[in-house]
Amino acid sequence: MDHRREESTHSVLDIFRYPQLRKKLMIITLMWTAISVAYFGLILNISNLGGNDFLNYFCLSVVELPAFFIGGYIMNKWGRRWANTGFVLIAGSFCLLPVFLPANLKSPALAASLIGKFCSAAGFMVIYQQAAELYPTAVRSIGIAIGSTVSAIAIICMPYIVYLGTYNKYIPFLFIGGMCLIAGLVAPLVPETLNESLPQTIEDSEAFGLKQKMFSLPR
């Protein structure tokens, strides 16, 4: 069957009717949202870091370039699943670190922001590739659209979360870190796609990855 014709026969509701496809959609959407919240939230949170806002913004921008190269290398070396899991867990852990430190220490907040921005930028490299490979051709555009839309809604809410930093500057870190940790804990539940025959139909997607072991690396 022509994949373009098959894709046109499926609606948004179809992606929720199949258990494996539904699980992948929920996890990928959560990962996408957590990465977006960290990426854009840490930029908006510059005013709560203290020091020179322009220098902080420059530092947060510079770390993106090596993040893209390192993210691309790691996801092609050790796979999309563990690359994204690692990036999101590291971002969440370091964003939570300033919450437990004295408020008068500014350096940990800046360091946590730099590491979080690095990992979220690298995570963006992985999540686009991972989503495109996990979703079958029939509903790929629908799955990616849902992830992009939900993450965009979360980004719209981030200025209000950052504003809470006027009451306690660690509230944005707590929100970003907590969300990244939750996403990182469920990230390994999707199958690895590197060096695998990718699903083309919904039926392929339902069977894809069922025989993979949780802690296996790409073949």
mmCIF file of N, CA and C in Angstrom, residues 110-198:
data_model
loop_
_atom_site.group_PDB
_atom_site.id
_atom_site.type_symbol
_atom_site.label_atom_id
_atom_site.label_comp_id
_atom_site.label_asym_id
_atom_site.label_seq_id
_atom_site.Cartn_x
_atom_site.Cartn_y
_atom_site.Cartn_z
ATOM 1 N N LEU A 110 24.206 29.479 38.164
ATOM 2 C CA LEU A 110 24.689 29.690 36.803
ATOM 3 C C LEU A 110 25.243 28.393 36.220
ATOM 4 N N ALA A 111 26.005 27.642 37.019
ATOM 5 C CA ALA A 111 26.549 26.377 36.536
ATOM 6 C C ALA A 111 25.436 25.397 36.191
ATOM 7 N N ALA A 112 24.399 25.338 37.043
ATOM 8 C CA ALA A 112 23.270 24.450 36.770
ATOM 9 C C ALA A 112 22.559 24.859 35.487
ATOM 10 N N SER A 113 22.441 26.164 35.259
ATOM 11 C CA SER A 113 21.794 26.646 34.038
ATOM 12 C C SER A 113 22.593 26.275 32.799
ATOM 13 N N LEU A 114 23.928 26.395 32.886
ATOM 14 C CA LEU A 114 24.778 26.060 31.746
ATOM 15 C C LEU A 114 24.696 24.578 31.409
ATOM 16 N N ILE A 115 24.773 23.729 32.438
ATOM 17 C CA ILE A 115 24.700 22.281 32.199
ATOM 18 C C ILE A 115 23.312 21.891 31.717
ATOM 19 N N GLY A 116 22.280 22.489 32.316
ATOM 20 C CA GLY A 116 20.919 22.204 31.873
ATOM 21 C C GLY A 116 20.680 22.634 30.447
ATOM 22 N N LYS A 117 21.210 23.803 30.070
ATOM 23 C CA LYS A 117 21.038 24.281 28.694
ATOM 24 C C LYS A 117 21.806 23.396 27.715
ATOM 25 N N PHE A 118 23.010 22.979 28.113
ATOM 26 C CA PHE A 118 23.792 22.080 27.263
ATOM 27 C C PHE A 118 23.037 20.782 27.009
ATOM 28 N N CYS A 119 22.523 20.172 28.076
ATOM 29 C CA CYS A 119 21.845 18.881 27.940
ATOM 30 C C CYS A 119 20.516 19.017 27.196
ATOM 31 N N SER A 120 19.790 20.105 27.414
ATOM 32 C CA SER A 120 18.519 20.278 26.714
ATOM 33 C C SER A 120 18.737 20.546 25.229
ATOM 34 N N ALA A 121 19.798 21.285 24.888
ATOM 35 C CA ALA A 121 20.115 21.497 23.474
ATOM 36 C C ALA A 121 20.484 20.185 22.794
ATOM 37 N N ALA A 122 21.297 19.372 23.478
ATOM 38 C CA ALA A 122 21.645 18.054 22.933
ATOM 39 C C ALA A 122 20.410 17.172 22.852
ATOM 40 N N GLY A 123 19.522 17.279 23.856
ATOM 41 C CA GLY A 123 18.289 16.502 23.837
ATOM 42 C C GLY A 123 17.394 16.840 22.664
ATOM 43 N N PHE A 124 17.384 18.112 22.266
ATOM 44 C CA PHE A 124 16.604 18.505 21.094
ATOM 45 C C PHE A 124 17.108 17.795 19.842
ATOM 46 N N MET A 125 18.436 17.632 19.751
ATOM 47 C CA MET A 125 19.003 16.905 18.612
ATOM 48 C C MET A 125 18.450 15.487 18.556
ATOM 49 N N VAL A 126 18.323 14.873 19.720
ATOM 50 C CA VAL A 126 17.941 13.466 19.784
ATOM 51 C C VAL A 126 16.439 13.289 19.622
ATOM 52 N N ILE A 127 15.637 14.133 20.255
ATOM 53 C CA ILE A 127 14.195 13.895 20.309
ATOM 54 C C ILE A 127 13.557 13.983 18.930
ATOM 55 N N TYR A 128 14.033 14.891 18.082
ATOM 56 C CA TYR A 128 13.485 14.979 16.725
ATOM 57 C C TYR A 128 13.771 13.695 15.957
ATOM 58 N N GLN A 129 15.003 13.204 16.074
ATOM 59 C CA GLN A 129 15.377 11.970 15.376
ATOM 60 C C GLN A 129 14.630 10.778 15.946
ATOM 61 N N GLN A 130 14.538 10.716 17.260
ATOM 62 C CA GLN A 130 13.886 9.592 17.926
ATOM 63 C C GLN A 130 12.401 9.536 17.586
ATOM 64 N N ALA A 131 11.736 10.673 17.615
ATOM 65 C CA ALA A 131 10.302 10.706 17.303
ATOM 66 C C ALA A 131 10.047 10.286 15.862
ATOM 67 N N ALA A 132 10.856 10.780 14.941
ATOM 68 C CA ALA A 132 10.668 10.443 13.528
ATOM 69 C C ALA A 132 10.871 8.957 13.270
ATOM 70 N N GLU A 133 11.751 8.315 14.045
ATOM 71 C CA GLU A 133 12.028 6.899 13.830
ATOM 72 C C GLU A 133 11.057 5.988 14.571
ATOM 73 N N LEU A 134 10.536 6.437 15.710
ATOM 74 C CA LEU A 134 9.618 5.584 16.480
ATOM 75 C C LEU A 134 8.226 5.542 15.864
ATOM 76 N N TYR A 135 7.742 6.680 15.389
ATOM 77 C CA TYR A 135 6.396 6.705 14.818
ATOM 78 C C TYR A 135 6.402 6.074 13.431
ATOM 79 N N PRO A 136 5.436 5.230 13.141
ATOM 80 C CA PRO A 136 5.360 4.646 11.800
ATOM 81 C C PRO A 136 4.970 5.700 10.772
ATOM 82 N N THR A 137 5.232 5.398 9.538
ATOM 83 C CA THR A 137 4.968 6.351 8.462
ATOM 84 C C THR A 137 3.519 6.823 8.455
ATOM 85 N N ALA A 138 2.600 5.917 8.792
ATOM 86 C CA ALA A 138 1.172 6.233 8.693
ATOM 87 C C ALA A 138 0.749 7.378 9.598
ATOM 88 N N VAL A 139 1.393 7.511 10.772
ATOM 89 C CA VAL A 139 0.971 8.540 11.732
ATOM 90 C C VAL A 139 2.153 9.381 12.210
ATOM 91 N N ARG A 140 3.231 9.376 11.459
ATOM 92 C CA ARG A 140 4.429 10.109 11.908
ATOM 93 C C ARG A 140 4.152 11.604 12.054
ATOM 94 N N SER A 141 3.544 12.184 11.068
ATOM 95 C CA SER A 141 3.281 13.627 11.128
ATOM 96 C C SER A 141 2.334 13.967 12.267
ATOM 97 N N ILE A 142 1.373 13.076 12.558
ATOM 98 C CA ILE A 142 0.433 13.321 13.658
ATOM 99 C C ILE A 142 1.155 13.284 14.994
ATOM 100 N N GLY A 143 1.999 12.279 15.199
ATOM 101 C CA GLY A 143 2.730 12.154 16.457
ATOM 102 C C GLY A 143 3.658 13.322 16.704
ATOM 103 N N ILE A 144 4.387 13.723 15.668
ATOM 104 C CA ILE A 144 5.305 14.856 15.819
ATOM 105 C C ILE A 144 4.530 16.141 16.073
ATOM 106 N N ALA A 145 3.383 16.299 15.415
ATOM 107 C CA ALA A 145 2.569 17.501 15.620
ATOM 108 C C ALA A 145 2.049 17.574 17.051
ATOM 109 N N ILE A 146 1.645 16.439 17.614
ATOM 110 C CA ILE A 146 1.150 16.428 18.995
ATOM 111 C C ILE A 146 2.271 16.808 19.962
ATOM 112 N N GLY A 147 3.448 16.224 19.785
ATOM 113 C CA GLY A 147 4.572 16.552 20.650
ATOM 114 C C GLY A 147 4.956 18.023 20.559
ATOM 115 N N SER A 148 4.974 18.556 19.344
ATOM 116 C CA SER A 148 5.326 19.952 19.158
ATOM 117 C C SER A 148 4.289 20.884 19.768
ATOM 118 N N THR A 149 3.017 20.529 19.635
ATOM 119 C CA THR A 149 1.944 21.374 20.159
ATOM 120 C C THR A 149 1.941 21.397 21.693
ATOM 121 N N VAL A 150 2.057 20.225 22.298
ATOM 122 C CA VAL A 150 2.049 20.154 23.766
ATOM 123 C C VAL A 150 3.248 20.892 24.343
ATOM 124 N N SER A 151 4.414 20.719 23.728
ATOM 125 C CA SER A 151 5.601 21.422 24.226
ATOM 126 C C SER A 151 5.462 22.928 24.056
ATOM 127 N N ALA A 152 4.818 23.353 22.978
ATOM 128 C CA ALA A 152 4.608 24.790 22.762
ATOM 129 C C ALA A 152 3.698 25.379 23.838
ATOM 130 N N ILE A 153 2.677 24.632 24.235
ATOM 131 C CA ILE A 153 1.785 25.095 25.310
ATOM 132 C C ILE A 153 2.564 25.236 26.612
ATOM 133 N N ALA A 154 3.452 24.272 26.879
ATOM 134 C CA ALA A 154 4.269 24.341 28.089
ATOM 135 C C ALA A 154 5.201 25.548 28.054
ATOM 136 N N ILE A 155 5.753 25.833 26.886
ATOM 137 C CA ILE A 155 6.648 26.983 26.754
ATOM 138 C C ILE A 155 5.893 28.287 27.015
ATOM 139 N N ILE A 156 4.639 28.362 26.573
ATOM 140 C CA ILE A 156 3.830 29.559 26.812
ATOM 141 C C ILE A 156 3.664 29.814 28.312
ATOM 142 N N CYS A 157 3.609 28.736 29.096
ATOM 143 C CA CYS A 157 3.418 28.872 30.547
ATOM 144 C C CYS A 157 4.709 29.215 31.280
ATOM 145 N N MET A 158 5.852 29.045 30.652
ATOM 146 C CA MET A 158 7.122 29.222 31.345
ATOM 147 C C MET A 158 7.365 30.640 31.867
ATOM 148 N N PRO A 159 6.974 31.709 31.168
ATOM 149 C CA PRO A 159 7.180 33.047 31.755
ATOM 150 C C PRO A 159 6.513 33.205 33.117
ATOM 151 N N TYR A 160 5.383 32.554 33.331
ATOM 152 C CA TYR A 160 4.701 32.645 34.625
ATOM 153 C C TYR A 160 5.456 31.859 35.693
ATOM 154 N N ILE A 161 6.042 30.712 35.285
ATOM 155 C CA ILE A 161 6.857 29.940 36.221
ATOM 156 C C ILE A 161 8.105 30.732 36.602
ATOM 157 N N VAL A 162 8.737 31.361 35.601
ATOM 158 C CA VAL A 162 9.936 32.146 35.861
ATOM 159 C C VAL A 162 9.611 33.338 36.752
ATOM 160 N N TYR A 163 8.435 33.921 36.574
ATOM 161 C CA TYR A 163 8.046 35.064 37.407
ATOM 162 C C TYR A 163 7.967 34.695 38.885
ATOM 163 N N LEU A 164 7.659 33.435 39.174
ATOM 164 C CA LEU A 164 7.623 32.998 40.566
ATOM 165 C C LEU A 164 8.997 33.092 41.220
ATOM 166 N N GLY A 165 10.037 33.240 40.387
ATOM 167 C CA GLY A 165 11.374 33.425 40.924
ATOM 168 C C GLY A 165 11.544 34.729 41.677
ATOM 169 N N THR A 166 10.624 35.671 41.500
ATOM 170 C CA THR A 166 10.684 36.908 42.274
ATOM 171 C C THR A 166 10.386 36.642 43.748
ATOM 172 N N TYR A 167 9.665 35.556 44.046
ATOM 173 C CA TYR A 167 9.383 35.175 45.428
ATOM 174 C C TYR A 167 10.472 34.253 45.979
ATOM 175 N N ASN A 168 10.911 33.337 45.140
ATOM 176 C CA ASN A 168 12.023 32.449 45.492
ATOM 177 C C ASN A 168 12.696 32.058 44.181
ATOM 178 N N LYS A 169 13.940 32.467 44.018
ATOM 179 C CA LYS A 169 14.597 32.303 42.717
ATOM 180 C C LYS A 169 14.830 30.845 42.344
ATOM 181 N N TYR A 170 14.589 29.922 43.268
ATOM 182 C CA TYR A 170 14.818 28.521 42.960
ATOM 183 C C TYR A 170 13.545 27.792 42.529
ATOM 184 N N ILE A 171 12.410 28.486 42.523
ATOM 185 C CA ILE A 171 11.170 27.857 42.062
ATOM 186 C C ILE A 171 11.261 27.419 40.604
ATOM 187 N N PRO A 172 11.775 28.254 39.686
ATOM 188 C CA PRO A 172 11.925 27.777 38.300
ATOM 189 C C PRO A 172 12.835 26.561 38.190
ATOM 190 N N PHE A 173 13.924 26.530 38.954
ATOM 191 C CA PHE A 173 14.809 25.362 38.933
ATOM 192 C C PHE A 173 14.081 24.120 39.428
ATOM 193 N N LEU A 174 13.261 24.281 40.446
ATOM 194 C CA LEU A 174 12.516 23.148 40.988
ATOM 195 C C LEU A 174 11.542 22.589 39.958
ATOM 196 N N PHE A 175 10.863 23.465 39.235
ATOM 197 C CA PHE A 175 9.901 23.033 38.218
ATOM 198 C C PHE A 175 10.616 22.353 37.050
ATOM 199 N N ILE A 176 11.661 23.005 36.538
ATOM 200 C CA ILE A 176 12.390 22.449 35.385
ATOM 201 C C ILE A 176 13.065 21.131 35.760
ATOM 202 N N GLY A 177 13.741 21.108 36.893
ATOM 203 C CA GLY A 177 14.433 19.899 37.307
ATOM 204 C C GLY A 177 13.495 18.743 37.570
ATOM 205 N N GLY A 178 12.381 19.021 38.244
ATOM 206 C CA GLY A 178 11.417 17.963 38.531
ATOM 207 C C GLY A 178 10.816 17.374 37.271
ATOM 208 N N MET A 179 10.495 18.234 36.318
ATOM 209 C CA MET A 179 9.901 17.742 35.074
ATOM 210 C C MET A 179 10.904 16.908 34.278
ATOM 211 N N CYS A 180 12.153 17.342 34.251
ATOM 212 C CA CYS A 180 13.173 16.589 33.517
ATOM 213 C C CYS A 180 13.434 15.232 34.168
ATOM 214 N N LEU A 181 13.448 15.181 35.493
ATOM 215 C CA LEU A 181 13.670 13.904 36.164
ATOM 216 C C LEU A 181 12.536 12.928 35.885
ATOM 217 N N ILE A 182 11.308 13.404 35.913
ATOM 218 C CA ILE A 182 10.161 12.530 35.622
ATOM 219 C C ILE A 182 10.260 11.988 34.201
ATOM 220 N N ALA A 183 10.580 12.880 33.254
ATOM 221 C CA ALA A 183 10.699 12.449 31.863
ATOM 222 C C ALA A 183 11.855 11.478 31.680
ATOM 223 N N GLY A 184 12.965 11.729 32.377
ATOM 224 C CA GLY A 184 14.115 10.857 32.244
ATOM 225 C C GLY A 184 13.886 9.466 32.793
ATOM 226 N N LEU A 185 13.039 9.349 33.807
ATOM 227 C CA LEU A 185 12.772 8.037 34.399
ATOM 228 C C LEU A 185 11.934 7.153 33.487
ATOM 229 N N VAL A 186 11.079 7.747 32.666
ATOM 230 C CA VAL A 186 10.236 6.948 31.762
ATOM 231 C C VAL A 186 10.846 6.837 30.363
ATOM 232 N N ALA A 187 11.900 7.605 30.091
ATOM 233 C CA ALA A 187 12.499 7.600 28.754
ATOM 234 C C ALA A 187 12.984 6.233 28.292
ATOM 235 N N PRO A 188 13.549 5.381 29.178
ATOM 236 C CA PRO A 188 14.027 4.073 28.695
ATOM 237 C C PRO A 188 12.921 3.110 28.298
ATOM 238 N N LEU A 189 11.660 3.471 28.524
ATOM 239 C CA LEU A 189 10.564 2.548 28.235
ATOM 240 C C LEU A 189 10.220 2.466 26.753
ATOM 241 N N VAL A 190 10.787 3.339 25.938
ATOM 242 C CA VAL A 190 10.570 3.243 24.492
ATOM 243 C C VAL A 190 11.707 2.439 23.884
ATOM 244 N N PRO A 191 11.471 1.739 22.781
ATOM 245 C CA PRO A 191 12.529 0.907 22.192
ATOM 246 C C PRO A 191 13.606 1.733 21.507
ATOM 247 N N GLU A 192 14.758 1.106 21.335
ATOM 248 C CA GLU A 192 15.867 1.729 20.613
ATOM 249 C C GLU A 192 15.619 1.610 19.110
ATOM 250 N N THR A 193 15.984 2.646 18.362
ATOM 251 C CA THR A 193 15.753 2.649 16.916
ATOM 252 C C THR A 193 17.041 2.604 16.103
ATOM 253 N N LEU A 194 18.187 2.845 16.746
ATOM 254 C CA LEU A 194 19.444 2.852 16.006
ATOM 255 C C LEU A 194 19.766 1.458 15.478
ATOM 256 N N ASN A 195 20.077 1.381 14.190
ATOM 257 C CA ASN A 195 20.439 0.121 13.517
ATOM 258 C C ASN A 195 19.304 -0.902 13.526
ATOM 259 N N GLU A 196 18.073 -0.438 13.629
ATOM 260 C CA GLU A 196 16.916 -1.328 13.599
ATOM 261 C C GLU A 196 16.096 -1.071 12.328
ATOM 262 N N SER A 197 15.341 -2.088 11.920
ATOM 263 C CA SER A 197 14.399 -1.917 10.808
ATOM 264 C C SER A 197 13.191 -1.154 11.334
ATOM 265 N N LEU A 198 13.011 0.062 10.888
ATOM 266 C CA LEU A 198 12.019 0.955 11.467
ATOM 267 C C LEU A 198 10.606 0.594 11.005
#
